[in-house]
PDB file of C-alpha atoms in Angstrom:
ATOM      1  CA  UNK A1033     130.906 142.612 114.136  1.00 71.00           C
ATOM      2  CA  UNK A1034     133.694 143.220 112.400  1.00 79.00           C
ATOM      3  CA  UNK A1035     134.824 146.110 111.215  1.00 83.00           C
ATOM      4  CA  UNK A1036     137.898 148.514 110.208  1.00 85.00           C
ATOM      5  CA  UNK A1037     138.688 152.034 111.045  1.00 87.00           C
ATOM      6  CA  UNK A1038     138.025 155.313 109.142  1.00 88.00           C
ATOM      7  CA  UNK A1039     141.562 155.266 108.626  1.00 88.00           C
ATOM      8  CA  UNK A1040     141.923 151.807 107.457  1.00 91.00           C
ATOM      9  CA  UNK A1041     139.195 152.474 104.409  1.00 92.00           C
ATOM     10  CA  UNK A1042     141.400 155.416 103.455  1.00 91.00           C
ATOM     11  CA  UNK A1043     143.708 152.991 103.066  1.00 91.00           C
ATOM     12  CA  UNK A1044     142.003 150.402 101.146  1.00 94.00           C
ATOM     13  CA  UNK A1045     141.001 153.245  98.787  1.00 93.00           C
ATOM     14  CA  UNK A1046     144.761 153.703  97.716  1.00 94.00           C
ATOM     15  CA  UNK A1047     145.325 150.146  97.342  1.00 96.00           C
ATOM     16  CA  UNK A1048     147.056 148.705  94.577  1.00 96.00           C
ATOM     17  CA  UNK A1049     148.245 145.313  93.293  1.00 98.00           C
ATOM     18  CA  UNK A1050     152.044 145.258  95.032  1.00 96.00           C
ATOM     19  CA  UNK A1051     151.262 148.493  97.170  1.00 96.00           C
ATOM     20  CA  UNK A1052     148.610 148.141  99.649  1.00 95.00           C
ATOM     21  CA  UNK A1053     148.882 149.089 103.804  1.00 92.00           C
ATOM     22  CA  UNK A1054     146.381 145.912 104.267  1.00 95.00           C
ATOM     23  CA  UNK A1055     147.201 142.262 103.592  1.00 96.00           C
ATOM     24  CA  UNK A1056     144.979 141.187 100.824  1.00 98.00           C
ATOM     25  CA  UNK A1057     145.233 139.037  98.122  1.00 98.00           C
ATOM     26  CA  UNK A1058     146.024 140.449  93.795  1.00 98.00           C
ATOM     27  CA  UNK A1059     141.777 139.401  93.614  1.00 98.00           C
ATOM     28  CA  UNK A1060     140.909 141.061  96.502  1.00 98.00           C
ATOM     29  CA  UNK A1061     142.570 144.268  95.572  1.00 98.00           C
ATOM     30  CA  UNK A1062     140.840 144.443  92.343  1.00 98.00           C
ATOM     31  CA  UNK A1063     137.820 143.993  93.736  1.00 98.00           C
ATOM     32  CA  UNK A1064     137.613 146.744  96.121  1.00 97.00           C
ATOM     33  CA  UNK A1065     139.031 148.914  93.391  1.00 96.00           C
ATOM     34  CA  UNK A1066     136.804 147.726  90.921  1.00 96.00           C
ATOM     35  CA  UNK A1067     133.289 146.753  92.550  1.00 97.00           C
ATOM     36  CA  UNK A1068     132.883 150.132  94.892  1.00 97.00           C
ATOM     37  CA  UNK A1069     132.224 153.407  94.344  1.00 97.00           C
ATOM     38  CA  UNK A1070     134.650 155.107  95.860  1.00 95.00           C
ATOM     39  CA  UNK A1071     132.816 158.866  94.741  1.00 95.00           C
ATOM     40  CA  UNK A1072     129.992 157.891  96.157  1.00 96.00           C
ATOM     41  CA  UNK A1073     128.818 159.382  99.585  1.00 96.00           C
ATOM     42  CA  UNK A1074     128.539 155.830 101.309  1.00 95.00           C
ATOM     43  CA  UNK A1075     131.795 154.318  99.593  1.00 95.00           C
ATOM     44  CA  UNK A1076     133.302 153.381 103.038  1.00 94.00           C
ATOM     45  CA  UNK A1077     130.024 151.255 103.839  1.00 94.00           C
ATOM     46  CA  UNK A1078     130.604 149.563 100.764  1.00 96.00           C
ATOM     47  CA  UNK A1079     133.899 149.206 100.811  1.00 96.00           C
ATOM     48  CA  UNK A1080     133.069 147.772 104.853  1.00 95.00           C
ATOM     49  CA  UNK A1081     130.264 145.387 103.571  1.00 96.00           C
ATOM     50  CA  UNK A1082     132.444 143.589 100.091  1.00 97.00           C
ATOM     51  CA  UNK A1083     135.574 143.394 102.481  1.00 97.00           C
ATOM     52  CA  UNK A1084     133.258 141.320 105.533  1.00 95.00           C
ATOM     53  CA  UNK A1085     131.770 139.500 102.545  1.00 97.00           C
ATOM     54  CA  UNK A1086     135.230 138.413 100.722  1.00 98.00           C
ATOM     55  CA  UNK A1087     136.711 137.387 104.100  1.00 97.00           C
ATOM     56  CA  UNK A1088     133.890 135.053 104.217  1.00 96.00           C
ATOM     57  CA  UNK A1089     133.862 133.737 101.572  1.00 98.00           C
ATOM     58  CA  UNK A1090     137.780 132.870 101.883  1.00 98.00           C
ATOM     59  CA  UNK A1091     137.298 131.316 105.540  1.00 97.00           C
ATOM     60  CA  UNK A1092     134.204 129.175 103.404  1.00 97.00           C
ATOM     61  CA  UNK A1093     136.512 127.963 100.639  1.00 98.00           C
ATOM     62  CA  UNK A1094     139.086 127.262 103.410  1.00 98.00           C
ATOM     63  CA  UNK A1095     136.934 125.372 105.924  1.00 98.00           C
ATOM     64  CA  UNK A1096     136.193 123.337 102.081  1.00 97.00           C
ATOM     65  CA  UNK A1097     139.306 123.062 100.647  1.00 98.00           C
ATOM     66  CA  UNK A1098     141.936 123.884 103.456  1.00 97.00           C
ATOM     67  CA  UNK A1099     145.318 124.432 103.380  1.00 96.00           C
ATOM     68  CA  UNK A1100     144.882 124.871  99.585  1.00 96.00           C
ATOM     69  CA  UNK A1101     142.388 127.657  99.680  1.00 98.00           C
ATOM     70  CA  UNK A1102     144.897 129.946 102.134  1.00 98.00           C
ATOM     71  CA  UNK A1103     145.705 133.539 100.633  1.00 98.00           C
ATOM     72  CA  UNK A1104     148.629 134.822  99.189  1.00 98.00           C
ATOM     73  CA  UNK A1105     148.910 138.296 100.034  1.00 98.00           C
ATOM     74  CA  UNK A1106     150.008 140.379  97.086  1.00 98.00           C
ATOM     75  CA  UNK A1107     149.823 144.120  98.929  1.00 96.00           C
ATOM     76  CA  UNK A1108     153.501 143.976  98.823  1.00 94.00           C
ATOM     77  CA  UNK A1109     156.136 143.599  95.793  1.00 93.00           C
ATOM     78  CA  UNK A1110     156.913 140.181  97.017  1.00 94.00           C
ATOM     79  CA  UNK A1111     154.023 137.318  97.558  1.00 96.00           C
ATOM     80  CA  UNK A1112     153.078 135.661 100.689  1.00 96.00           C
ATOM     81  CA  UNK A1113     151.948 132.369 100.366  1.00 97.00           C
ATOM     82  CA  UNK A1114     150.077 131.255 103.443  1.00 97.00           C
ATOM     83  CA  UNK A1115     150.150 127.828 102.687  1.00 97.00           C
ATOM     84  CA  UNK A1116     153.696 127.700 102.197  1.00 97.00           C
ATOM     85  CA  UNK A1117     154.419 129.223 105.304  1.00 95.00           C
ATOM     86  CA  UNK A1118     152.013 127.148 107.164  1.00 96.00           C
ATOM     87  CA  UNK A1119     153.813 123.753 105.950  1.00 96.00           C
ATOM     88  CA  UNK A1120     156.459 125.560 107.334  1.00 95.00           C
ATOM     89  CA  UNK A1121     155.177 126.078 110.977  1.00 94.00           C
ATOM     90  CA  UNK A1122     154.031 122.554 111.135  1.00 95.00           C
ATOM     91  CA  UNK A1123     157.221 120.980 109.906  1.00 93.00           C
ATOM     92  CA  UNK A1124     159.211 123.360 113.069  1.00 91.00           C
ATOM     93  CA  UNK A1125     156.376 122.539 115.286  1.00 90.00           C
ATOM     94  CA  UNK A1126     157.576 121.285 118.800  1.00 83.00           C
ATOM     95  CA  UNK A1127     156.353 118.414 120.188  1.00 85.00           C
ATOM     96  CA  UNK A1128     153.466 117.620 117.442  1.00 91.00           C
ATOM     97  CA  UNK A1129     154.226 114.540 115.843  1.00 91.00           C
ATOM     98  CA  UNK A1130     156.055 113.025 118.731  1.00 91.00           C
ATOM     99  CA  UNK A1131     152.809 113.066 120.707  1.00 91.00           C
ATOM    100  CA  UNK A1132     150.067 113.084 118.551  1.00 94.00           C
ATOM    101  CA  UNK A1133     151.282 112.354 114.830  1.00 95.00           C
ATOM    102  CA  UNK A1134     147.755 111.622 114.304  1.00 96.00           C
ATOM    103  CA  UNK A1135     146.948 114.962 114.703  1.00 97.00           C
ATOM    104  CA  UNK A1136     149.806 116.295 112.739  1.00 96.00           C
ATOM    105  CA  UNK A1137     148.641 114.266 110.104  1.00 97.00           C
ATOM    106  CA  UNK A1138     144.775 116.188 110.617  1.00 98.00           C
ATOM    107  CA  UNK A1139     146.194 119.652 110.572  1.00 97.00           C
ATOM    108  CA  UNK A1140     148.333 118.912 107.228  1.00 97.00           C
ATOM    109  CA  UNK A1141     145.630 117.454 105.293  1.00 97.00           C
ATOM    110  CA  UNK A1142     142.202 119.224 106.812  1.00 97.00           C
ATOM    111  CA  UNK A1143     139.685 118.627 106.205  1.00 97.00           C
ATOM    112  CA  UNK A1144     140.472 115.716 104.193  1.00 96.00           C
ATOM    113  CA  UNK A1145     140.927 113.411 107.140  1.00 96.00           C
ATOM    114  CA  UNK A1146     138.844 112.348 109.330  1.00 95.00           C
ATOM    115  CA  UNK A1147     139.845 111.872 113.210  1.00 97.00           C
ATOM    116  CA  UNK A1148     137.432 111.642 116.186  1.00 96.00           C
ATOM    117  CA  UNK A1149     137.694 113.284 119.606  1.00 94.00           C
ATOM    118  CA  UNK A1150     138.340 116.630 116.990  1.00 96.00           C
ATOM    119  CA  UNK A1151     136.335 119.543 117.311  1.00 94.00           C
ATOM    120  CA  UNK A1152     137.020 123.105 115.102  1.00 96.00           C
ATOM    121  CA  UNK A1153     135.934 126.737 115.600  1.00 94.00           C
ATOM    122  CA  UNK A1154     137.237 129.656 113.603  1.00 95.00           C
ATOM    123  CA  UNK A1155     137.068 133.304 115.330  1.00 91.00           C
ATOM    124  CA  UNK A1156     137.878 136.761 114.518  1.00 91.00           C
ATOM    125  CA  UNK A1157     139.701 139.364 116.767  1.00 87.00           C
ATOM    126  CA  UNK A1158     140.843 142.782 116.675  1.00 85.00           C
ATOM    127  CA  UNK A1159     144.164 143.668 118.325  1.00 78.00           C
ATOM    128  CA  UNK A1160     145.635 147.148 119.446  1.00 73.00           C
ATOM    129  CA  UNK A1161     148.925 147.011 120.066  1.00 62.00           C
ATOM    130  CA  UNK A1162     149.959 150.932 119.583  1.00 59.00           C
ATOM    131  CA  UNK A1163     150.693 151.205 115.717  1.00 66.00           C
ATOM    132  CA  UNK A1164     148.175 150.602 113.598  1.00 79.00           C
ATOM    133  CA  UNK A1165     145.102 147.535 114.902  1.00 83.00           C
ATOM    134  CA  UNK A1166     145.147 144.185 113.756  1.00 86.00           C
ATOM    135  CA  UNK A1167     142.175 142.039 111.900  1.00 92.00           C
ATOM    136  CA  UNK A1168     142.827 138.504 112.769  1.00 91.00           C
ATOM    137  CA  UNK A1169     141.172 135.072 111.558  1.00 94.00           C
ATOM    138  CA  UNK A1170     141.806 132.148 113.231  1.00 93.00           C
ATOM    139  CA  UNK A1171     141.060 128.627 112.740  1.00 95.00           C
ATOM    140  CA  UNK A1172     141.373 127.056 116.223  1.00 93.00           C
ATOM    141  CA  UNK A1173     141.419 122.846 116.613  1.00 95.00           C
ATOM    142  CA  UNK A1174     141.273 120.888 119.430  1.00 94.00           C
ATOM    143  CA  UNK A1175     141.709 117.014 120.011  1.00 95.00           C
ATOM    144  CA  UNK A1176     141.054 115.065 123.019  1.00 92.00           C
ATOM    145  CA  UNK A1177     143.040 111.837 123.237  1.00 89.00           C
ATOM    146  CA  UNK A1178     144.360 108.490 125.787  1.00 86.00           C
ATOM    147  CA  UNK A1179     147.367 108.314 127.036  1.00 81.00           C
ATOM    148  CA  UNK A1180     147.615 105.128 129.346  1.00 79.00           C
ATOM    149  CA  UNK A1181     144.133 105.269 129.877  1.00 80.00           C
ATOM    150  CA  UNK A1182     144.708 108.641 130.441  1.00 79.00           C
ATOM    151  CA  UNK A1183     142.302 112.020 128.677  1.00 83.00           C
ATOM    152  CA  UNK A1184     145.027 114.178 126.977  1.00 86.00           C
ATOM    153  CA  UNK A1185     144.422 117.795 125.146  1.00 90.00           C
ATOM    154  CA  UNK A1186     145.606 119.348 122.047  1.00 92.00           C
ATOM    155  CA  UNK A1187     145.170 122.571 120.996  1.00 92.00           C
ATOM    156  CA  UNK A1188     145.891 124.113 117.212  1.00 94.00           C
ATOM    157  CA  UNK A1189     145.376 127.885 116.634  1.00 92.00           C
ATOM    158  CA  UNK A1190     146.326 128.383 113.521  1.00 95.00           C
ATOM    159  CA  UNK A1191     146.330 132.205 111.956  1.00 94.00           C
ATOM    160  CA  UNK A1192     144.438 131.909 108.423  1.00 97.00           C
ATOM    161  CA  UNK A1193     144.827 135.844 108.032  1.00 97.00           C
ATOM    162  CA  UNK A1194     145.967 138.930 109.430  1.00 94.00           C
ATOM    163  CA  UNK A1195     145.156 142.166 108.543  1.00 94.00           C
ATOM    164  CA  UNK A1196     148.972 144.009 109.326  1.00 89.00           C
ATOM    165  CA  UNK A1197     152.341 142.859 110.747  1.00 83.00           C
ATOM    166  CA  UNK A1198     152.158 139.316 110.924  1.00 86.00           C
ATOM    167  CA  UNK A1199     151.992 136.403 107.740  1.00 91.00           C
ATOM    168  CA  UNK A1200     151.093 133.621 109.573  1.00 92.00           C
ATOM    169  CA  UNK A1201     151.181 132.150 113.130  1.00 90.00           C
ATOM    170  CA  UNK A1202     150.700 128.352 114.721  1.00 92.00           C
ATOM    171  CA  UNK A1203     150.084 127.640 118.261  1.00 89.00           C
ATOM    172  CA  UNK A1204     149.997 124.587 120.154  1.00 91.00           C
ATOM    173  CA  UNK A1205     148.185 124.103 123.335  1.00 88.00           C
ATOM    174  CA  UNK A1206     149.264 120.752 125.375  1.00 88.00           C
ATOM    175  CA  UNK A1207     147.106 119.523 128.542  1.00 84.00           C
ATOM    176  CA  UNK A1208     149.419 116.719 130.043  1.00 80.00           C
ATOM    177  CA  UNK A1209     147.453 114.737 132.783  1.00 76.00           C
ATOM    178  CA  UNK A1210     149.357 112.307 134.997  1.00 76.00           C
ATOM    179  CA  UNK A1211     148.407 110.318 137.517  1.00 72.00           C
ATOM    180  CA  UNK A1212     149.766 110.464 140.935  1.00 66.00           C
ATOM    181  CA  UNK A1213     147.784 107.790 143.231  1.00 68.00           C
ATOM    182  CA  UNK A1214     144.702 108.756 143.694  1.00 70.00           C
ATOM    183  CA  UNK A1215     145.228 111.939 142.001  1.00 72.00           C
ATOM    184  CA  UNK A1216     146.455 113.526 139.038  1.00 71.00           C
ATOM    185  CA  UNK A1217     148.698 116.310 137.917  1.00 79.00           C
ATOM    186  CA  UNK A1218     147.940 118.438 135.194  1.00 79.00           C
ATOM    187  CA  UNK A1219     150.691 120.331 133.073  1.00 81.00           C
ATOM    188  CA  UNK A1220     149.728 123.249 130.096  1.00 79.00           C
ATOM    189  CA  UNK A1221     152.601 123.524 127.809  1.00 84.00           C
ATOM    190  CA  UNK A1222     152.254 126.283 125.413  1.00 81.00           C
ATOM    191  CA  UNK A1223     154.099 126.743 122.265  1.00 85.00           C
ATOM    192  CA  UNK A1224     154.401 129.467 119.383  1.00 82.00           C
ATOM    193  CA  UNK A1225     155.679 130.342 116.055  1.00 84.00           C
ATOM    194  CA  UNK A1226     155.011 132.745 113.921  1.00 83.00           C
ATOM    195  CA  UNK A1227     156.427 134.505 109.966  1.00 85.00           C
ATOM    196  CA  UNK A1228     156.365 138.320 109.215  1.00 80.00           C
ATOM    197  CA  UNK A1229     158.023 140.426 106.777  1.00 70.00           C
ATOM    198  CA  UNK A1230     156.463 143.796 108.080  1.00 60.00           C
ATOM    199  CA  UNK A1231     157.956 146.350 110.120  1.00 49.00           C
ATOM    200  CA  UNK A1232     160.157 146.791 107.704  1.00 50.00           C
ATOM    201  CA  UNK A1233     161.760 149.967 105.815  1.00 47.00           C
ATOM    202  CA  UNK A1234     162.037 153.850 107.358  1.00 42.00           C
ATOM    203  CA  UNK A1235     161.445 154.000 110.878  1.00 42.00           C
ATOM    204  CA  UNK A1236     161.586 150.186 111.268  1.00 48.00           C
ATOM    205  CA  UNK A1237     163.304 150.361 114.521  1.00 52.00           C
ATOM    206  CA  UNK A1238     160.805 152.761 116.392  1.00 48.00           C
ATOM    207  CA  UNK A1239     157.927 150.887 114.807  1.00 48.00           C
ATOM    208  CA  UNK A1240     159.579 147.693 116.339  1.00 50.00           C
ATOM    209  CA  UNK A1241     160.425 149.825 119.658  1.00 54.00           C
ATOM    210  CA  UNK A1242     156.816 150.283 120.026  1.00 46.00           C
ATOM    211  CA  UNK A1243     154.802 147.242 118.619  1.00 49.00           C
ATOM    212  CA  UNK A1244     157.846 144.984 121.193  1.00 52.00           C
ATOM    213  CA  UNK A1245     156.349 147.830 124.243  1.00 53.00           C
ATOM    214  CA  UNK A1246     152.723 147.377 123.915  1.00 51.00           C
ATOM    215  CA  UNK A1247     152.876 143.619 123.214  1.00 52.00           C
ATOM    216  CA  UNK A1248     155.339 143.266 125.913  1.00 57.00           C
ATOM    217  CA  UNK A1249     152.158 145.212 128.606  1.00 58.00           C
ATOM    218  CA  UNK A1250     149.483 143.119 126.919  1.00 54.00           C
ATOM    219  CA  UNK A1251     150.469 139.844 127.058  1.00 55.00           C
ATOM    220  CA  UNK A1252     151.917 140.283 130.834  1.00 61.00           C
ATOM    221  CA  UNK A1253     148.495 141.604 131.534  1.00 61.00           C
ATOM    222  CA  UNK A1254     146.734 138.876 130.081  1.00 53.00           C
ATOM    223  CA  UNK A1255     148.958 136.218 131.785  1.00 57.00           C
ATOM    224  CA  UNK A1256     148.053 137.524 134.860  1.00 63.00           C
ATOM    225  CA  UNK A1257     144.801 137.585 134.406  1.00 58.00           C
ATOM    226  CA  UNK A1258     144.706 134.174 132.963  1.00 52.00           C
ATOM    227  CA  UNK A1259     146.698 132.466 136.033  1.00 55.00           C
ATOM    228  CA  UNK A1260     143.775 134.446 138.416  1.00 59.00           C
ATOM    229  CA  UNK A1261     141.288 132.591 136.242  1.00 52.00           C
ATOM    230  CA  UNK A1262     142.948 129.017 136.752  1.00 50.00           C
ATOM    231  CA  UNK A1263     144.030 129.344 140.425  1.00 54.00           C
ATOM    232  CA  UNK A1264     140.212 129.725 140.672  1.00 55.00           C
ATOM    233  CA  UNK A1265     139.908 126.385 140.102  1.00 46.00           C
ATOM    234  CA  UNK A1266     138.968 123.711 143.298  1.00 46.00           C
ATOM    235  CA  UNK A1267     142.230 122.523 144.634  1.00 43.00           C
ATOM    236  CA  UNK A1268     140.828 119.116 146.275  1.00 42.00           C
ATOM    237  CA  UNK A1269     142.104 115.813 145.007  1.00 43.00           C
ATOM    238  CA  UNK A1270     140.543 114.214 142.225  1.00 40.00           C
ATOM    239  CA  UNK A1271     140.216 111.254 141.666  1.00 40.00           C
ATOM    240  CA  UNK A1272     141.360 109.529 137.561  1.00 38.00           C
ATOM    241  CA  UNK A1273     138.667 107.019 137.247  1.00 38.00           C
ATOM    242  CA  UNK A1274     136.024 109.574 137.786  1.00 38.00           C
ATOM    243  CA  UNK A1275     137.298 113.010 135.768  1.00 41.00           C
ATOM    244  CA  UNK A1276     136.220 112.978 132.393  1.00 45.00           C
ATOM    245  CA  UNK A1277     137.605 114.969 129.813  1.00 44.00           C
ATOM    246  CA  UNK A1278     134.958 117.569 129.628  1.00 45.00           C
ATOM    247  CA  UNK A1279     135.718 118.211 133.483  1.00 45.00           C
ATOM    248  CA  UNK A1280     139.328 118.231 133.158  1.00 42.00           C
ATOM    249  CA  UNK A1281     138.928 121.238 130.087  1.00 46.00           C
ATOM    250  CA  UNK A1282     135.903 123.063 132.948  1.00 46.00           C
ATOM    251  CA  UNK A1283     138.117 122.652 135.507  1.00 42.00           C
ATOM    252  CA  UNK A1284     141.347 124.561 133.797  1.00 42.00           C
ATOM    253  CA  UNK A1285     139.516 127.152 132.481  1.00 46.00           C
ATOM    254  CA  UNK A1286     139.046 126.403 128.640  1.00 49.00           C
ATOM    255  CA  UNK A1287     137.915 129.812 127.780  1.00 48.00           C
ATOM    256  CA  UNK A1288     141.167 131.467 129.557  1.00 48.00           C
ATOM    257  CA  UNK A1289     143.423 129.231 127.460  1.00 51.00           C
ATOM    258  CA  UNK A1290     141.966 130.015 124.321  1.00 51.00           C
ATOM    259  CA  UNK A1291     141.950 133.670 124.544  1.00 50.00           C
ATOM    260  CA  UNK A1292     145.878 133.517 126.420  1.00 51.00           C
ATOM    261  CA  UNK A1293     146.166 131.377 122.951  1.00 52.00           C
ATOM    262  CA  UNK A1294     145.204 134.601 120.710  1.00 50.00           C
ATOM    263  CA  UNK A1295     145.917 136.936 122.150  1.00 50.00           C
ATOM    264  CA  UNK A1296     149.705 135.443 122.237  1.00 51.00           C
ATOM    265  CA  UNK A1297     149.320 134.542 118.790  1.00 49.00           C
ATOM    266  CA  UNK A1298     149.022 138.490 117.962  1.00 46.00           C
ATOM    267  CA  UNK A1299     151.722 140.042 120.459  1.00 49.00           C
ATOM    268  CA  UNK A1300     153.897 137.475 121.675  1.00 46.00           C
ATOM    269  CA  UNK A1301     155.185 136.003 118.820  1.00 44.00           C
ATOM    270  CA  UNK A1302     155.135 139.322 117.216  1.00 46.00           C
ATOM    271  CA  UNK A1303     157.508 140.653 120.166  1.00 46.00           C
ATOM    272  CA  UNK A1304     160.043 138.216 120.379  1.00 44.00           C
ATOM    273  CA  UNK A1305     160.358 137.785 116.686  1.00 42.00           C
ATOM    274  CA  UNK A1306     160.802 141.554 116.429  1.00 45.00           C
ATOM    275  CA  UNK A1307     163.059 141.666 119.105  1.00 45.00           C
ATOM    276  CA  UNK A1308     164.905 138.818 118.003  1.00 44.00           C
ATOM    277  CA  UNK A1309     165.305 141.193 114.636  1.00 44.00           C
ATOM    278  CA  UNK A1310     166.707 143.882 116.295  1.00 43.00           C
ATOM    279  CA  UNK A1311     169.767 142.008 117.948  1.00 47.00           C
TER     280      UNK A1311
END
C-alpha cells in the first residue's frame, strides 16, 4: 500500500501554493490544506487517505484522457508541466520512430489510438536513495511486433509522477531477435531520459554528492542481480519457427527487465543527470 513517512505529512502540513517539499499540483495543495483537519488527533490518516485518493483519481483521468490529464506541479515558484516535458522525451527519444513509428505514434496520442500486440500496466514504487524517499507512478507499455517474420519487443516506462527530485522520466526497453540458422540471437537495448529541476539551492552539491552515491550502489546492485536472473535462462539452441513471443519475454526474464526498468528510471537517470550538473 502506499504510503508516506511521518516526516513527509509534516511536510504536506506546511504546504503552500509555490512552496511545498512534495510535488503536487496548485489543486492538490489546496486540498490537503483545505479538506483535513490538521488539529485533529488523526490528521496524518487523513491527510494519508485524500493524498492515496487524489493520486487515483489523477492516474484515472490519465489512463482517460492521457497525455492531457498529466500534472503540473506548482510546489515550486516555477510550474512543471508534465505534458510538456513528456513531448519533450519522446521527441529526444532514441531509436523510437525509426523502429516502431507506430508505436511512437501510440505513446503521443494514448489512449486515443488504437494498436494491437499493446498491452499497459501502471505501478507504484517507493525509492530510497539516502536523502529524502521517492513516491513514483509509472505508466509502463509494451508492444510486441514482426520484423521479417521475426517477434520484436518494445518497452515504454513512462514516469506520470514523482513525489521528489525528478519531473519526469521515459524509458525504452528494445528486445532485438535475429536469426542465426537454426537459432536466434537476442539483444536488450536499454535507453533513458529523464527532466529535474530539484537539487537545487544551499547545499546543492552535497545533496547531489549523495543522491549520485546511493544511486550509483543501487543500480550496480540491481544490474547484478538482474544479469544472475537472465544467465538463468536455458542456453540450448532454439529454434525461430517454434519460439513464440510469450516464450521469448519467459525466457529473458520479463519481470527482471521491468523492475531493472524502474528502478533505473529513479537512480540512474537521476545520477548521471546530476552528475552531468556538477561538471
Amino acid at each position: 500500500m502506499l504510503e508516506l513517512e511521518d516526516r513527509d505529512l509534516d511536510e504536506i502540513k506546511k504546504c503552500e501554493v509555490g512552496n511545498c517539499d512534495l510535488k503536487l499540483s496548485a489543486d492538490m495543495i489546496n486540498r490537503l490544506r483545505n479538506e483535513v483537519n490538521w488539529a485533529a488527533p488523526d490528521h496524518g490518516a487523513r491527510a494519508m487517505q485524500l493524498y492515496r485518493q487524489m493520486l487515483t483519481e489523477y492516474v484515472v483521468d490519465y489512463l482517460k484522457n492521457g497525455n492531457k490529464a498529466l500534472l503540473q506541479y506548482d510546489n515550486r515558484k516555477t510550474p512543471v508541466r508534465l505534458a510538456d516535458d513528456h513531448r519533450m522525451l519522446l521527441d529526444g527519444a532514441l531509436f523510437l520512430d525509426e523502429i516502431s513509428p507506430e508505436f511512437g505514434k501510440y505513446l503521443r496520442q494514448f489512449p486515443g489510438f488504437e494498436l494491437s500486440g499493446v498491452e499497459n500496466t501502471v505501478d507504484w514504487t517507493k525509492v530510497d536513495f539516502g536523502l529524502k524517499p521517492i513516491l513514483s507512478i509509472t505508466h509502463t507499455t509494451s508492444y510486441t511486433f514482426q520484423d521479417n517474420n521475426i517477434p520484436q519487443f518494445l518497452i515504454a516506462t513512462k514516469g506520470i509522477y514523482a513525489s521528489r527530485y525528478i519531473d519526469s522520466s521515459l524509458a525504452l526497453i528494445l528486445l532485438i531477435r535475429e536469426s542465426a540458422g537454426e537459432t536466434s540471437n537476442a539483444y536488450l537495448v536499454f535507453t533513458n531520459i529523464s527532466r529535474s529541476n530539484s537539487l537545487s539551492g544551499l547545499f546543492s552539491g552535497l545533496k547531489r554528492s549523495i543522491v549520485s552515491s546511493e544511486s550509483e550502489g543501487r543500480v550496480r546492485d540491481m544490474l547484478v542481480e538482474s544479469k544472475a536472473k537472465l544467465q538463468q535462462v536455458p542456453t540450448s539452441p532454439v529454434s525461430t519457427s517454434q519460439t513464440s513471443e510469450s516464450s521469448i519475454l519467459n525466457g529473458i526474464g520479463l519481470k527482471s527487465i521491468m523492475m531493472l526498468a524502474l528502478v533505473l528510471i529513479a537512480g540512474m537517470l537521476v545520477f548521471f543527470l546530476f552528475r552531468r550538473r556538477i561538471r
